[in-house]
Short mmCIF file of C-alpha atoms in Angstrom, two decimals:
data_model
loop_
_atom_site.label_atom_id
_atom_site.label_comp_id
_atom_site.label_asym_id
_atom_site.label_seq_id
_atom_site.Cartn_x
_atom_site.Cartn_y
_atom_site.Cartn_z
CA UNK A 20 111.15 95.22 112.50
CA UNK A 21 109.03 96.89 109.81
CA UNK A 22 106.84 99.48 111.52
CA UNK A 23 104.06 98.87 108.99
CA UNK A 24 103.67 95.28 110.13
CA UNK A 25 101.92 94.21 113.29
CA UNK A 26 103.29 91.28 115.27
CA UNK A 27 101.47 89.74 118.21
CA UNK A 28 102.48 86.75 120.21
CA UNK A 29 99.74 84.16 120.42
CA UNK A 30 98.36 84.23 123.99
CA UNK A 31 98.59 81.05 126.00
CA UNK A 32 95.26 79.18 126.17
CA UNK A 33 94.97 77.89 129.74
CA UNK A 34 92.55 75.33 131.19
CA UNK A 35 90.37 78.20 132.40
CA UNK A 36 90.34 79.58 128.86
CA UNK A 37 89.16 76.24 127.48
CA UNK A 38 86.41 76.18 130.12
CA UNK A 39 85.21 79.57 128.91
CA UNK A 40 85.34 78.41 125.27
CA UNK A 41 83.24 75.36 126.23
CA UNK A 42 80.67 77.64 127.87
CA UNK A 43 80.69 79.82 124.75
CA UNK A 44 79.47 76.95 122.58
CA UNK A 45 77.17 75.53 125.26
CA UNK A 46 75.49 78.84 126.09
CA UNK A 47 75.37 79.78 122.42
CA UNK A 48 73.56 76.52 121.62
CA UNK A 49 71.08 77.15 124.45
CA UNK A 50 70.49 80.64 123.05
CA UNK A 51 69.77 79.31 119.56
CA UNK A 52 67.24 76.84 121.01
CA UNK A 53 65.65 79.62 123.07
CA UNK A 54 65.31 82.01 120.13
CA UNK A 55 64.71 79.41 117.43
CA UNK A 56 61.10 80.39 116.60
CA UNK A 57 62.27 83.84 115.55
CA UNK A 58 65.51 82.74 113.90
CA UNK A 59 63.67 80.23 111.71
CA UNK A 60 61.65 83.06 110.12
CA UNK A 61 64.90 84.81 109.18
CA UNK A 62 66.13 81.73 107.32
CA UNK A 63 62.81 81.34 105.49
CA UNK A 64 62.89 84.97 104.30
CA UNK A 65 66.51 84.63 103.18
CA UNK A 66 65.40 81.75 100.98
CA UNK A 67 62.19 83.37 99.72
CA UNK A 68 63.33 86.96 99.05
CA UNK A 69 66.34 87.60 96.76
CA UNK A 70 66.99 91.01 98.38
CA UNK A 71 67.91 89.18 101.60
CA UNK A 72 69.88 86.31 100.06
CA UNK A 73 73.12 87.96 101.24
CA UNK A 74 71.98 87.16 104.80
CA UNK A 75 73.58 83.72 104.62
CA UNK A 76 77.04 85.32 104.40
CA UNK A 77 76.70 87.86 107.20
CA UNK A 78 77.03 85.43 110.17
CA UNK A 79 80.10 83.96 108.43
CA UNK A 80 81.62 87.44 108.11
CA UNK A 81 80.82 88.13 111.78
CA UNK A 82 82.53 84.92 112.90
CA UNK A 83 85.49 85.68 110.61
CA UNK A 84 86.05 89.09 112.24
CA UNK A 85 86.06 87.54 115.72
CA UNK A 86 88.43 84.82 114.53
CA UNK A 87 90.81 87.36 113.01
CA UNK A 88 90.88 89.21 116.33
CA UNK A 89 91.25 86.05 118.43
CA UNK A 90 94.71 87.09 119.65
CA UNK A 91 93.08 90.10 121.28
CA UNK A 92 90.01 88.22 122.51
CA UNK A 93 91.70 85.20 124.13
CA UNK A 94 93.30 87.13 127.03
CA UNK A 95 89.83 88.43 127.97
CA UNK A 96 88.34 84.94 128.29
CA UNK A 97 88.74 84.93 132.08
CA UNK A 98 87.42 88.44 132.67
CA UNK A 99 83.65 87.94 132.47
CA UNK A 100 81.29 90.34 134.18
CA UNK A 101 78.01 89.86 136.08
CA UNK A 102 76.59 92.76 134.06
CA UNK A 103 75.87 90.25 131.29
CA UNK A 104 73.12 88.68 133.43
CA UNK A 105 70.74 91.71 133.45
CA UNK A 106 71.41 92.20 129.72
CA UNK A 107 70.38 88.59 129.14
CA UNK A 108 67.30 89.01 131.35
CA UNK A 109 66.32 92.04 129.23
CA UNK A 110 66.65 89.99 126.05
CA UNK A 111 64.45 87.23 127.53
CA UNK A 112 61.78 89.77 128.51
CA UNK A 113 61.80 91.21 124.97
CA UNK A 114 61.73 87.67 123.56
CA UNK A 115 58.64 86.87 125.66
CA UNK A 116 56.90 90.00 124.40
CA UNK A 117 57.76 89.03 120.82
CA UNK A 118 56.51 85.47 121.28
CA UNK A 119 53.17 86.52 122.73
CA UNK A 120 52.57 89.43 120.34
CA UNK A 121 53.80 87.42 117.32
CA UNK A 122 56.22 90.25 116.41
CA UNK A 123 59.20 88.31 115.10
CA UNK A 124 61.24 91.47 114.52
CA UNK A 125 61.31 91.94 118.31
CA UNK A 126 62.62 88.38 118.71
CA UNK A 127 65.34 89.04 116.14
CA UNK A 128 66.68 92.08 117.96
CA UNK A 129 66.27 90.35 121.33
CA UNK A 130 68.69 87.71 120.02
CA UNK A 131 71.31 90.39 119.31
CA UNK A 132 70.88 91.70 122.86
CA UNK A 133 71.33 88.13 124.09
CA UNK A 134 74.61 87.85 122.14
CA UNK A 135 75.75 91.09 123.76
CA UNK A 136 74.91 89.71 127.23
CA UNK A 137 76.71 86.46 126.41
CA UNK A 138 79.79 88.40 125.37
CA UNK A 139 79.79 90.44 128.60
CA UNK A 140 79.44 87.28 130.72
CA UNK A 141 82.32 85.53 128.94
CA UNK A 142 84.83 88.29 128.18
CA UNK A 143 83.67 91.32 130.17
CA UNK A 144 85.36 94.50 128.98
CA UNK A 145 86.61 92.58 125.95
CA UNK A 146 83.09 93.02 124.55
CA UNK A 147 84.36 96.14 122.76
CA UNK A 148 86.04 93.65 120.40
CA UNK A 149 82.73 91.89 119.62
CA UNK A 150 80.45 94.93 119.30
CA UNK A 151 81.00 95.33 115.56
CA UNK A 152 80.65 91.59 114.72
CA UNK A 153 77.36 91.58 116.65
CA UNK A 154 76.21 94.85 115.04
CA UNK A 155 76.87 93.48 111.56
CA UNK A 156 74.16 90.88 112.19
CA UNK A 157 71.60 93.70 112.02
CA UNK A 158 72.03 93.60 108.23
CA UNK A 159 70.92 89.96 108.24
CA UNK A 160 67.55 90.82 109.82
CA UNK A 161 64.79 91.38 107.20
CA UNK A 162 62.67 94.49 107.52
CA UNK A 163 59.04 94.18 108.64
CA UNK A 164 56.82 93.57 105.61
CA UNK A 165 54.97 96.87 106.07
CA UNK A 166 58.18 98.95 106.11
CA UNK A 167 59.60 96.92 103.24
CA UNK A 168 56.52 97.54 101.09
CA UNK A 169 56.51 101.28 101.81
CA UNK A 170 60.25 101.53 101.11
CA UNK A 171 59.82 99.53 97.90
CA UNK A 172 57.03 101.83 96.73
CA UNK A 173 59.05 105.00 97.43
CA UNK A 174 62.15 103.63 95.70
CA UNK A 175 60.09 102.48 92.70
CA UNK A 176 58.74 106.00 92.19
CA UNK A 177 62.10 107.69 92.80
CA UNK A 178 64.03 105.32 90.51
CA UNK A 179 61.35 105.69 87.83
CA UNK A 180 61.52 109.51 87.97
CA UNK A 181 65.33 109.64 87.74
CA UNK A 182 65.32 106.93 85.05
CA UNK A 183 62.84 108.88 82.92
CA UNK A 184 64.97 112.04 83.27
CA UNK A 185 67.98 110.08 81.93
CA UNK A 186 65.92 108.64 79.03
CA UNK A 187 64.79 112.16 78.05
CA UNK A 188 68.46 113.18 77.99
CA UNK A 189 68.79 110.91 74.93
CA UNK A 190 65.93 112.81 73.23
CA UNK A 191 63.54 109.88 73.57
CA UNK A 192 59.92 110.97 74.17
CA UNK A 193 58.61 109.32 77.32
CA UNK A 194 55.73 109.79 79.76
CA UNK A 195 55.76 108.68 83.40
CA UNK A 196 52.56 107.61 85.19
CA UNK A 197 53.35 106.36 88.70
CA UNK A 198 55.85 103.57 88.10
CA UNK A 199 54.79 102.94 84.49
CA UNK A 200 57.12 104.37 81.83
CA UNK A 201 55.11 104.99 78.65
CA UNK A 202 57.31 105.10 75.56
CA UNK A 203 54.45 105.09 73.06
CA UNK A 204 54.70 101.68 71.44
CA UNK A 205 56.18 100.13 74.58
CA UNK A 206 55.36 100.49 78.27
CA UNK A 207 57.86 99.59 80.98
CA UNK A 208 56.44 98.67 84.37
CA UNK A 209 58.98 99.27 87.15
CA UNK A 210 57.92 96.40 89.39
CA UNK A 211 58.94 95.72 93.00
CA UNK A 212 61.94 93.65 91.89
CA UNK A 213 63.31 96.71 90.07
CA UNK A 214 62.91 99.08 93.02
CA UNK A 215 66.60 98.78 93.92
CA UNK A 216 66.19 97.02 97.27
CA UNK A 217 68.10 94.04 95.91
CA UNK A 218 71.09 96.37 95.60
CA UNK A 219 70.43 98.55 98.64
CA UNK A 220 70.48 95.87 101.37
CA UNK A 221 73.67 94.05 100.32
CA UNK A 222 75.42 97.28 99.32
CA UNK A 223 74.74 98.99 102.66
CA UNK A 224 76.12 95.89 104.37
CA UNK A 225 79.24 96.01 102.19
CA UNK A 226 79.50 99.75 102.90
CA UNK A 227 79.34 99.10 106.65
CA UNK A 228 82.06 96.46 106.41
CA UNK A 229 84.20 98.69 104.20
CA UNK A 230 83.83 101.54 106.71
CA UNK A 231 84.76 99.20 109.56
CA UNK A 232 87.89 97.80 107.88
CA UNK A 233 88.83 101.22 106.49
CA UNK A 234 91.62 102.57 108.68
CA UNK A 235 90.67 106.25 108.49
CA UNK A 236 89.02 109.07 110.49
CA UNK A 237 85.36 108.59 111.43
CA UNK A 238 84.11 111.20 108.93
CA UNK A 239 85.58 109.23 106.05
CA UNK A 240 84.02 106.02 107.36
CA UNK A 241 80.64 107.81 107.62
CA UNK A 242 80.85 109.06 104.03
CA UNK A 243 81.58 105.53 102.78
CA UNK A 244 78.60 104.02 104.59
CA UNK A 245 76.03 106.78 103.89
CA UNK A 246 77.00 107.04 100.21
CA UNK A 247 75.73 103.52 99.53
CA UNK A 248 72.14 104.87 99.49
CA UNK A 249 72.51 107.48 96.70
CA UNK A 250 74.81 105.14 94.76
CA UNK A 251 72.09 102.47 94.80
CA UNK A 252 69.30 104.85 93.75
CA UNK A 253 71.31 106.48 90.96
CA UNK A 254 72.65 103.22 89.51
CA UNK A 255 69.24 101.54 89.67
CA UNK A 256 67.83 104.55 87.81
CA UNK A 257 70.61 104.20 85.23
CA UNK A 258 69.65 100.54 84.84
CA UNK A 259 66.00 101.51 84.22
CA UNK A 260 67.07 104.20 81.76
CA UNK A 261 69.40 101.79 79.94
CA UNK A 262 66.54 99.31 79.62
CA UNK A 263 64.34 102.06 78.16
CA UNK A 264 66.99 103.09 75.63
CA UNK A 265 67.55 99.47 74.57
CA UNK A 266 63.79 98.87 74.25
CA UNK A 267 63.46 101.99 72.10
CA UNK A 268 66.19 100.77 69.73
CA UNK A 269 65.86 96.96 69.82
CA UNK A 270 62.33 96.14 70.96
CA UNK A 271 60.61 94.96 74.16
CA UNK A 272 62.31 91.53 74.13
CA UNK A 273 65.54 93.17 75.27
CA UNK A 274 63.95 94.01 78.66
CA UNK A 275 63.31 90.39 79.54
CA UNK A 276 65.19 87.20 80.25
CA UNK A 277 68.93 86.72 80.65
CA UNK A 278 69.97 90.20 79.52
CA UNK A 279 67.74 91.83 82.15
CA UNK A 280 69.22 89.67 84.94
CA UNK A 281 72.76 90.08 83.61
CA UNK A 282 72.25 93.83 83.51
CA UNK A 283 71.34 93.70 87.22
CA UNK A 284 74.57 91.91 88.14
CA UNK A 285 76.63 94.38 86.10
CA UNK A 286 74.97 97.32 87.88
CA UNK A 287 75.73 95.82 91.31
CA UNK A 288 79.39 95.29 90.37
CA UNK A 289 79.54 98.91 89.19
CA UNK A 290 78.07 100.02 92.54
CA UNK A 291 80.86 98.19 94.37
CA UNK A 292 83.44 99.67 92.02
CA UNK A 293 82.14 103.19 92.71
CA UNK A 294 82.46 102.48 96.44
CA UNK A 295 86.09 101.42 95.91
CA UNK A 296 86.83 104.49 93.79
CA UNK A 297 85.31 106.63 96.51
CA UNK A 298 87.80 105.25 99.03
CA UNK A 299 90.67 105.95 96.63
CA UNK A 300 89.48 109.55 96.22
CA UNK A 301 89.16 110.01 99.99
CA UNK A 302 92.72 108.76 100.42
CA UNK A 303 93.91 111.52 98.08
CA UNK A 304 92.58 114.00 100.64
CA UNK A 305 94.84 112.70 103.39
CA UNK A 306 97.83 110.38 103.66
CA UNK A 307 97.61 109.16 100.06
CA UNK A 308 98.24 105.57 101.13
CA UNK A 309 98.07 102.65 98.77
CA UNK A 310 94.76 100.80 98.67
CA UNK A 311 96.30 97.67 100.21
CA UNK A 312 97.30 99.66 103.31
CA UNK A 313 93.98 101.35 104.13
CA UNK A 314 92.14 98.30 105.43
CA UNK A 315 92.83 96.89 108.89
CA UNK A 316 91.09 94.95 111.64
CA UNK A 317 93.18 96.61 114.35
CA UNK A 318 94.69 99.99 115.12
CA UNK A 319 98.41 100.37 115.68
CA UNK A 320 99.52 99.30 119.13
CA UNK A 321 96.03 98.25 120.18
CA UNK A 322 96.99 94.61 120.67
CA UNK A 323 99.83 95.43 123.05
CA UNK A 324 97.66 97.88 125.00
CA UNK A 325 94.92 95.28 125.44
CA UNK A 326 97.29 92.55 126.60
CA UNK A 327 98.83 94.69 129.36
CA UNK A 328 95.41 95.61 130.67
CA UNK A 329 93.96 92.13 130.64
CA UNK A 330 96.25 90.52 133.18
CA UNK A 331 94.44 92.44 135.93
CA UNK A 332 91.00 91.33 134.72
CA UNK A 333 91.84 87.65 134.24
CA UNK A 334 91.32 86.83 137.95
CA UNK A 335 87.68 87.97 137.95
CA UNK A 336 86.39 85.00 136.05
CA UNK A 337 83.87 82.83 137.89
CA UNK A 338 82.53 79.40 137.06
CA UNK A 339 79.49 80.25 139.20
CA UNK A 340 78.80 83.21 136.94
CA UNK A 341 78.69 81.10 133.78
CA UNK A 342 76.70 78.34 135.48
CA UNK A 343 74.13 80.89 136.66
CA UNK A 344 73.87 82.19 133.10
CA UNK A 345 73.27 78.64 131.84
CA UNK A 346 70.57 78.02 134.47
CA UNK A 347 68.89 81.28 133.48
CA UNK A 348 68.73 80.16 129.85
CA UNK A 349 67.38 76.73 130.77
CA UNK A 350 64.67 78.30 132.97
CA UNK A 351 63.78 80.76 130.22
CA UNK A 352 63.50 77.92 127.69
CA UNK A 353 61.17 75.99 130.03
CA UNK A 354 59.10 79.14 130.66
CA UNK A 355 58.69 79.92 126.95
CA UNK A 356 57.87 76.28 126.22
CA UNK A 357 55.12 76.53 128.82
CA UNK A 358 53.84 79.75 127.22
CA UNK A 359 53.97 78.13 123.78
CA UNK A 360 52.06 75.02 124.91
CA UNK A 361 49.47 76.76 127.08
CA UNK A 362 45.83 76.32 126.10
CA UNK A 363 44.15 79.54 125.09
CA UNK A 364 40.51 80.40 125.58
CA UNK A 365 39.29 79.83 122.03
CA UNK A 366 35.80 80.94 121.09
CA UNK A 367 34.07 79.28 118.19
CA UNK A 368 32.63 82.03 116.04
CA UNK A 369 29.39 81.55 114.17
CA UNK A 370 30.26 80.08 110.78
CA UNK A 371 30.44 82.62 107.98
CA UNK A 372 28.72 80.04 105.80
CA UNK A 373 25.42 81.41 107.11
CA UNK A 374 26.30 85.09 106.56
CA UNK A 375 23.38 86.64 104.58
CA UNK A 376 23.90 87.27 100.89
CA UNK A 377 21.02 89.76 100.88
CA UNK A 378 21.80 92.93 102.84
CA UNK A 379 18.87 95.26 102.13
CA UNK A 380 19.46 96.47 98.53
CA UNK A 381 22.77 94.60 98.27
CA UNK A 382 22.76 91.17 96.62
CA UNK A 383 25.85 89.03 97.18
CA UNK A 384 27.64 86.17 95.47
CA UNK A 385 30.23 84.11 97.32
CA UNK A 386 33.76 83.94 95.94
CA UNK A 387 35.56 81.01 97.60
CA UNK A 388 39.32 81.12 98.05
CA UNK A 389 41.43 78.24 96.77
CA UNK A 390 42.61 75.65 99.28
CA UNK A 391 46.22 76.69 98.69
CA UNK A 392 45.47 80.29 99.69
CA UNK A 393 43.49 79.22 102.76
CA UNK A 394 46.35 76.95 103.83
CA UNK A 395 48.89 79.69 103.21
CA UNK A 396 46.93 82.26 105.25
CA UNK A 397 46.10 79.64 107.94
CA UNK A 398 42.62 81.17 108.36
CA UNK A 399 40.23 79.64 110.88
CA UNK A 400 37.19 80.91 108.94
CA UNK A 401 36.64 83.51 106.24
CA UNK A 402 34.02 85.39 104.25
CA UNK A 403 34.52 86.56 100.66
CA UNK A 404 31.43 87.95 98.95
CA UNK A 405 30.94 90.28 95.98
CA UNK A 406 27.89 92.51 96.52
CA UNK A 407 25.95 94.57 93.99
CA UNK A 408 23.19 97.07 94.54
CA UNK A 409 20.15 95.32 93.09
CA UNK A 410 18.59 98.51 91.73
CA UNK A 411 21.72 99.83 90.04
CA UNK A 412 22.55 99.55 86.34
CA UNK A 413 25.89 97.76 86.22
CA UNK A 414 27.57 98.20 82.89
CA UNK A 415 31.13 98.51 84.24
CA UNK A 416 33.52 95.64 84.63
CA UNK A 417 34.04 94.46 88.16
CA UNK A 418 31.90 94.15 91.26
CA UNK A 419 30.44 97.09 93.15
CA UNK A 420 31.74 95.99 96.57
CA UNK A 421 33.98 93.13 97.64
CA UNK A 422 33.51 92.18 101.32
CA UNK A 423 36.27 90.08 102.91
CA UNK A 424 36.63 88.95 106.53
CA UNK A 425 39.48 86.72 107.77
CA UNK A 426 38.98 85.26 111.26
CA UNK A 427 41.72 83.65 113.39
CA UNK A 428 40.85 81.88 116.63
CA UNK A 429 44.51 82.30 117.67
CA UNK A 430 47.21 84.71 116.48
CA UNK A 431 50.20 83.07 118.10
CA UNK A 432 53.42 82.24 116.26
CA UNK A 433 52.82 84.91 113.65
CA UNK A 434 49.57 83.38 112.40
CA UNK A 435 47.65 86.63 111.99
CA UNK A 436 45.85 88.65 109.30
CA UNK A 437 48.09 89.88 106.51
CA UNK A 438 48.06 93.66 106.31
CA UNK A 439 46.54 94.96 103.05
CA UNK A 440 49.49 97.36 102.96
CA UNK A 441 51.61 94.29 102.20
CA UNK A 442 49.18 92.47 99.91
CA UNK A 443 48.12 95.41 97.72
CA UNK A 444 51.52 96.07 96.08
CA UNK A 445 51.96 92.32 95.67
CA UNK A 446 48.97 92.39 93.29
CA UNK A 447 50.60 95.05 91.13
CA UNK A 448 48.64 97.95 92.63
CA UNK A 449 50.18 101.26 93.66
CA UNK A 450 48.97 102.90 96.88
CA UNK A 451 48.25 106.46 95.68
CA UNK A 452 46.70 107.71 98.93
CA UNK A 453 46.57 106.34 102.46
CA UNK A 454 44.98 107.80 105.56
CA UNK A 455 43.00 106.87 108.66
CA UNK A 456 39.40 108.01 108.96
CA UNK A 457 36.12 107.22 110.72
CA UNK A 458 33.21 105.38 109.08
CA UNK A 459 30.04 104.36 110.93
CA UNK A 460 31.69 105.57 114.18
CA UNK A 461 34.62 103.16 113.64
CA UNK A 462 38.30 103.93 113.00
CA UNK A 463 39.24 102.51 109.58
CA UNK A 464 42.17 102.67 107.17
CA UNK A 465 41.43 104.15 103.75
CA UNK A 466 43.61 103.56 100.70
CA UNK A 467 43.19 104.72 97.13
CA UNK A 468 45.04 102.27 94.87
CA UNK A 469 45.79 102.39 91.15
CA UNK A 470 46.91 99.99 88.45
CA UNK A 471 47.18 101.56 85.03
CA UNK A 472 43.87 103.32 84.37
CA UNK A 473 42.03 101.42 87.11
CA UNK A 474 41.40 102.84 90.57
CA UNK A 475 39.91 101.25 93.68
CA UNK A 476 39.07 102.31 97.20
CA UNK A 477 40.11 99.96 99.99
CA UNK A 478 38.79 100.31 103.54
CA UNK A 479 40.02 97.93 106.23
CA UNK A 480 40.11 97.54 109.99
CA UNK A 481 40.67 94.89 112.64
CA UNK A 482 38.29 93.42 115.20
CA UNK A 483 40.35 92.24 118.17
CA UNK A 484 38.27 90.35 120.75
CA UNK A 485 35.27 92.59 120.23
CA UNK A 486 37.22 95.87 119.86
CA UNK A 487 37.58 97.69 116.55
CA UNK A 488 41.06 99.07 115.83
CA UNK A 489 42.70 100.54 112.71
CA UNK A 490 46.26 101.16 113.91
CA UNK A 491 48.26 97.99 113.28
CA UNK A 492 50.79 98.72 116.02
CA UNK A 493 48.01 99.38 118.53
CA UNK A 494 46.57 96.05 117.41
CA UNK A 495 49.82 94.33 118.42
CA UNK A 496 49.75 96.00 121.82
CA UNK A 497 46.14 94.85 122.37
CA UNK A 498 47.18 91.34 121.37
CA UNK A 499 49.95 91.34 123.98
CA UNK A 500 47.64 92.81 126.64
CA UNK A 501 44.83 90.33 126.08
CA UNK A 502 47.19 87.37 125.85
CA UNK A 503 48.18 88.12 129.45
CA UNK A 504 44.85 89.36 130.83
CA UNK A 505 42.35 87.16 128.98
CA UNK A 506 44.50 84.35 127.57
CA UNK A 507 42.87 85.14 124.21
CA UNK A 508 44.45 86.12 120.90
CA UNK A 509 41.52 85.72 118.49
CA UNK A 510 41.03 88.47 115.94
CA UNK A 511 39.84 89.39 112.46
CA UNK A 512 40.67 91.52 109.45
CA UNK A 513 37.71 93.21 107.74
CA UNK A 514 38.21 94.67 104.27
CA UNK A 515 35.82 96.43 101.87
CA UNK A 516 36.92 97.19 98.30
CA UNK A 517 35.05 99.07 95.59
CA UNK A 518 36.14 100.28 92.15
CA UNK A 519 36.14 103.95 91.26
CA UNK A 520 33.93 103.67 88.20
CA UNK A 521 34.59 105.66 85.05
CA UNK A 522 31.38 107.67 85.29
CA UNK A 523 31.82 108.67 88.96
CA UNK A 524 34.20 110.59 91.18
CA UNK A 525 35.96 109.35 94.32
CA UNK A 526 33.38 111.01 96.62
CA UNK A 527 30.62 108.85 95.10
CA UNK A 528 32.71 105.70 95.60
CA UNK A 529 33.34 106.69 99.22
CA UNK A 530 29.63 107.22 99.80
CA UNK A 531 28.92 103.73 98.42
CA UNK A 532 31.47 102.15 100.77
CA UNK A 533 30.12 104.05 103.78
CA UNK A 534 26.55 103.00 102.97
CA UNK A 535 27.57 99.35 102.65
CA UNK A 536 29.59 99.35 105.90
CA UNK A 537 26.64 100.87 107.79
CA UNK A 538 24.49 97.92 106.67
CA UNK A 539 27.08 95.11 106.90
CA UNK A 540 28.73 95.98 110.23
CA UNK A 541 25.68 95.21 112.46
CA UNK A 542 25.40 91.81 110.77
CA UNK A 543 29.13 91.11 111.13
CA UNK A 544 29.07 91.74 114.90
CA UNK A 545 26.82 88.69 115.31
CA UNK A 546 29.47 86.46 113.72
CA UNK A 547 32.59 87.60 115.58
CA UNK A 548 33.46 86.90 119.25
CA UNK A 549 32.82 89.77 121.65
CA UNK A 550 34.86 91.21 124.51
CA UNK A 551 33.67 88.58 127.00
CA UNK A 552 33.70 84.81 126.73
#
């Protein structure tokens, strides 16, 4: 027999095995129903965001790996362990926290913990064969919007800087301002879609899979996976530079349309090719095997070792164990349905329609949002007013202060204020500075944002059941606390925006915002629910 080939006899599938397989599908279906509210958001983001479109393939790859290792898994089917029960209980507790706090990311990771518990219940020590297929699903989970926006911003700036350095290598005069590449006659704006995230997420997933299948020492596997990050950044910068060179020689039209999209696909294929070349180079440092021989789902002799060990474990299987697991899931589903359907204490705030447009020297003009935006944000009530100081001479474009309040009588199921950290970059603005400060004895978030030659100051905070909070993670904790203690989840986002005018410095703009907040805040308190019902 050729020593390079692996032969395994297909294990006999007994009646007890088929019982376990039935429970696999039954318990898996119960788990999907239990975690559906969180899983549905994953599917929606896969469809809406191109950088996560690879997510559809990841569960298929995960199932494929388990299927390819079925000869090793089948003998473990009657060796389930009771340790899966506490793991499942932990996932249900985390799920409950995620449901109440409307943090879907928590629900997503709770589902992975559930899959781990399910594996332990069904195949016990055989779970070492499913750890990687379960871990791969992490790459299918979208990042939180806040982290995604911050990562996008950093990668935009980094890719722009490296891209400009490459353009200058071709003796093309270029000036970089933030993520705007000024080439004199033409200006290239490195938008969010060109940040490189569309390459980074799928390429890191491919790198993880390549490292897993790569039959090599751990340090080689680590190099393969970690290298996907610099490969993505460098190649995305090359793409930006190539666009700049083409624009310089052939005009701005070359940076748009089919060629721009085609260029993106070519860059991604090159990234994958570099990853493959990297593996070839690493092989030259060791056994110098052919490329077809370096990938494997199983180490030599592992199948035989597993099969001799499993015969001892096969007697530990218990129908009671699986039935208890099923009852636990059914009870958890009923409990979460009860939580989902419970009636909250909802307090009707005073309508913002009566909010005064005259605040001392400030004269306001309402700016209604479109019905589509209101429906999208699912706001219970809102206030959007542009205020001007009545005694000031306004010759600059734009309003002096924009005052926006979004009120939600319930923040369950993810219906909550959108963080300005997410919305600001979506409007084409770059967050130049961000810090937390105190204004009018309140903690607030301060952001200096820029778009081209325009600058604005943004101050925002949250009012959660009568308490002012700036930290968005603390806000989530308060939401969870009050959902249990008060059965209330109402809350508001308050945002004040002012332009940094051409004839003034930032300190003057900050003073204007502080003066407005000192006048508007006492009025706002009358319109928002307090700590007590």
